[in-house]
Amino acid sequence: MKSDLTKAFADYAKDLNQASRDENIQKAMSRAVKSYRATTDETMRRFPHTPELAAEVREIKTQAIQNNAALLREAMASVERNKGKAFYARDAEEALRLALEIIGRGKVVVKGKSMLGEELHLREYLEDHGNEVWETDLGEFILQLKKERPMHILSPAIHVPREQVADIFSKFFQKEVPPDIAAEVGAVREFLREKYFSADVGISGANVVAADTGAMVIIENEGNVRLSTGAPPVHLLMVGVEKIVPTFQEAMKVAEVTWRYAQYGVPGYVNIISGPSKTGDIEKVTTYGAHGPKEFYVIFVDNGRSLMAGDERFSQALHCLRCGGCMYECPVFQVTAGHFGHTYLGGIGAIWTAFVSGGLDVAAPLLYTCLRCGRCVERCPMRINVPGMVGELRKMLIYGESLPGEDLPEAAIAGGVGFEHAPV
Amino acid sequence: MAVENKLPPVLDLIRGNIVKYGNPLALKGSEVAAWAKGLKLPKEGDVLFYTGGEYQLLPFIDSLVKTMTHIDQGSKSFSLMMGVRNILDKAGLNAEKIYASVLAKDRERFNSVCYKAAFVLQQLGYDLAYAGDEELYSGALLYELGFGEDLKEYAPKVRRMIEKTRAKTVVCLSPHAAEVLKLVYPKMLPGFSVEVRTFVELVWERRNKLPAISSPAVVIHDSCRLARELEVDEEIRDILTGTGVPVREAQRNRQWTTCCGGPGKLLFPELSHVMGSRRVAELEETGAETILTSCPYCLAALAGGQEKGDKTAVEDLIEFLFRGYAA
């Protein structure tokens, strides 16, 4: 098989060059980098135990990825014990099909920010199947209206200044929204409030999952996840299988390290959700759907992750907590934002692109954009060796090797290669 | 399923040149070794002075990049140009001749870096051996660009070149060469046990012998490879402070140093230039008049990243230390 990537490289180079000349991106990125570094320095001084905790989490994640198959079984059993419904999706197609079966058509859906959602093109898929879907994270909401993809995993609309937001909102809300951030936030708040309480389904991701309890931990600041997962009668949570750790205690450690490196001393909200809403207040009879959702569904998504886990050269990419710290330190990202990326961004994003979101061809230009300078590793709480993995994937491209598992017959993949997934 | 991926042709150009000519841009051994003519360095000895031809090829890289910046690498004219190059190769001409006339001034400067490095080390009392026109490039770019299998075949040639000199220690001018010889070769070549050091480390050991240098404040641009992979950073500061030079620190330095953008130069020259300029700006924020680095690619990328009329000087540590003797 032949694959000509020269045009992809040329187009991509043009895109990067254009981004590096975009004043909005430059302004936003230099502000963001400065503030990230200042806040993180200050936060680390306030919580000096963080690096040590990160080292502990590295070990937790390493073990958890090695034992992922068992942890997945345990987590699914815990969800079921908590009266939720747990599913395993082998690939994107299966994940989307399951989601659609749960949600149905003609529904109103409110959705929290989720990289997995981006990976699956979840919103677009549900919309194409007759649903009204609203992104509730402010940045994602802006991009939904702008029909663009996120430019940073934590601050997706990092490249859009307030003046542009005002224009977009004024058009959409069909009323004058001034280029004043508080007014802009207020306009969205008013609009989405109504959606939360009329929605049929709320969708969220999760930052970490505790297998022992089935507790799903979701970190946020806006409060949109609280509302999306609390107000509608159905909560669908979709999460990558790599997010599972053995215990609740360990999940808390992972969560703290995640938000600390995402520049927060403590986030506004940490949601812990383990099952549907219930009450036993009348005659001690457990009844579901008290104030929160009556139904709680979890889809654990593999979509290439087990292939990554099964190859010792790449399994550490699954340790990524998605704190976003590396991106602020990446010299390429600093001038191009998410243009250095596909769905997943920056150097680590190139690895994820190859395995779960696009394949080696799509990842090729990203792999060669990485300078292999290694500053991301300095910042990364998991010390993920991105330059090393980039080198390995470049080798595969050059010598025409397939990604691990690509050569395997369907049946082997269905059974799980890196993980031994028991069908549920 | 094996796939044949067609990647930008510049990658294979570099690979082919290294494998075929022992140099990323097909420079001839005599050209690479021209700087050493007057020094009469022996071909055998305990300490092998290793340039890897890297400073010598800098002006040619820039010239190749300038050509590429104007030609879309996916376009027909680019493949045509590469085709022309190949034809010229067969006729006994190489890239060197195509570019030679353009940058004589730079050529002289970068060639003299090698001379200056050897001179400084000799003054510090090191007896140096040099492989001369037999010297081969380390293969670092094969490693960095993903030609690992080619490196496996190429590395034994470099090993033979080194072992022929009977050196116990190889002193590398380029941190890229030091990285690949020190950290990659031992994994590929069982029994490869020569000690690999950088120019900076050898100078540091005998820094007390350095002459004083009178200079306004300098700022150090730590090279990524040197600061992160090889963990050499404090040594440069010690050396400079010892010679009486005031050192200013950039906000991002040592293991947090900002990449000069150099590695992106071949495939994304414009972006690479933007990153180089930004790094120069970070370094200039310190108010230092001279930017010092210890890596050929950083040197070229930072010099290229300067604005026209920029008053700061970008120098290699080697050039700067040599000034102490010239004064």
PDB file of C-alpha atoms in Angstrom, chain A residues 1 13 91 134 153 156 174-175 244 308 327 342 365:
ATOM      1  CA  MET A   1       0.000   0.000   0.000  1.00  0.00           C
ATOM      2  CA  ALA A  13       2.900  23.741   7.177  1.00  0.00           C
ATOM      3  CA  ASP A  91     -14.207   1.282  19.138  1.00  0.00           C
ATOM      4  CA  TRP A 134     -25.656  21.850  23.663  1.00  0.00           C
ATOM      5  CA  ILE A 153      -7.897  20.927  25.979  1.00  0.00           C
ATOM      6  CA  PRO A 156     -10.826  25.327  24.123  1.00  0.00           C
ATOM      7  CA  GLN A 174     -30.270  38.033  18.277  1.00  0.00           C
ATOM      8  CA  LYS A 175     -29.639  40.830  20.712  1.00  0.00           C
ATOM      9  CA  ILE A 244      -9.552   3.690  35.861  1.00  0.00           C
ATOM     10  CA  MET A 308      -1.327   1.364  23.197  1.00  0.00           C
ATOM     11  CA  MET A 327       1.068  22.616  25.945  1.00  0.00           C
ATOM     12  CA  HIS A 342      -5.657  16.993  15.384  1.00  0.00           C
ATOM     13  CA  PRO A 365       2.932  15.905  10.139  1.00  0.00           C
TER      14      PRO A 365
END
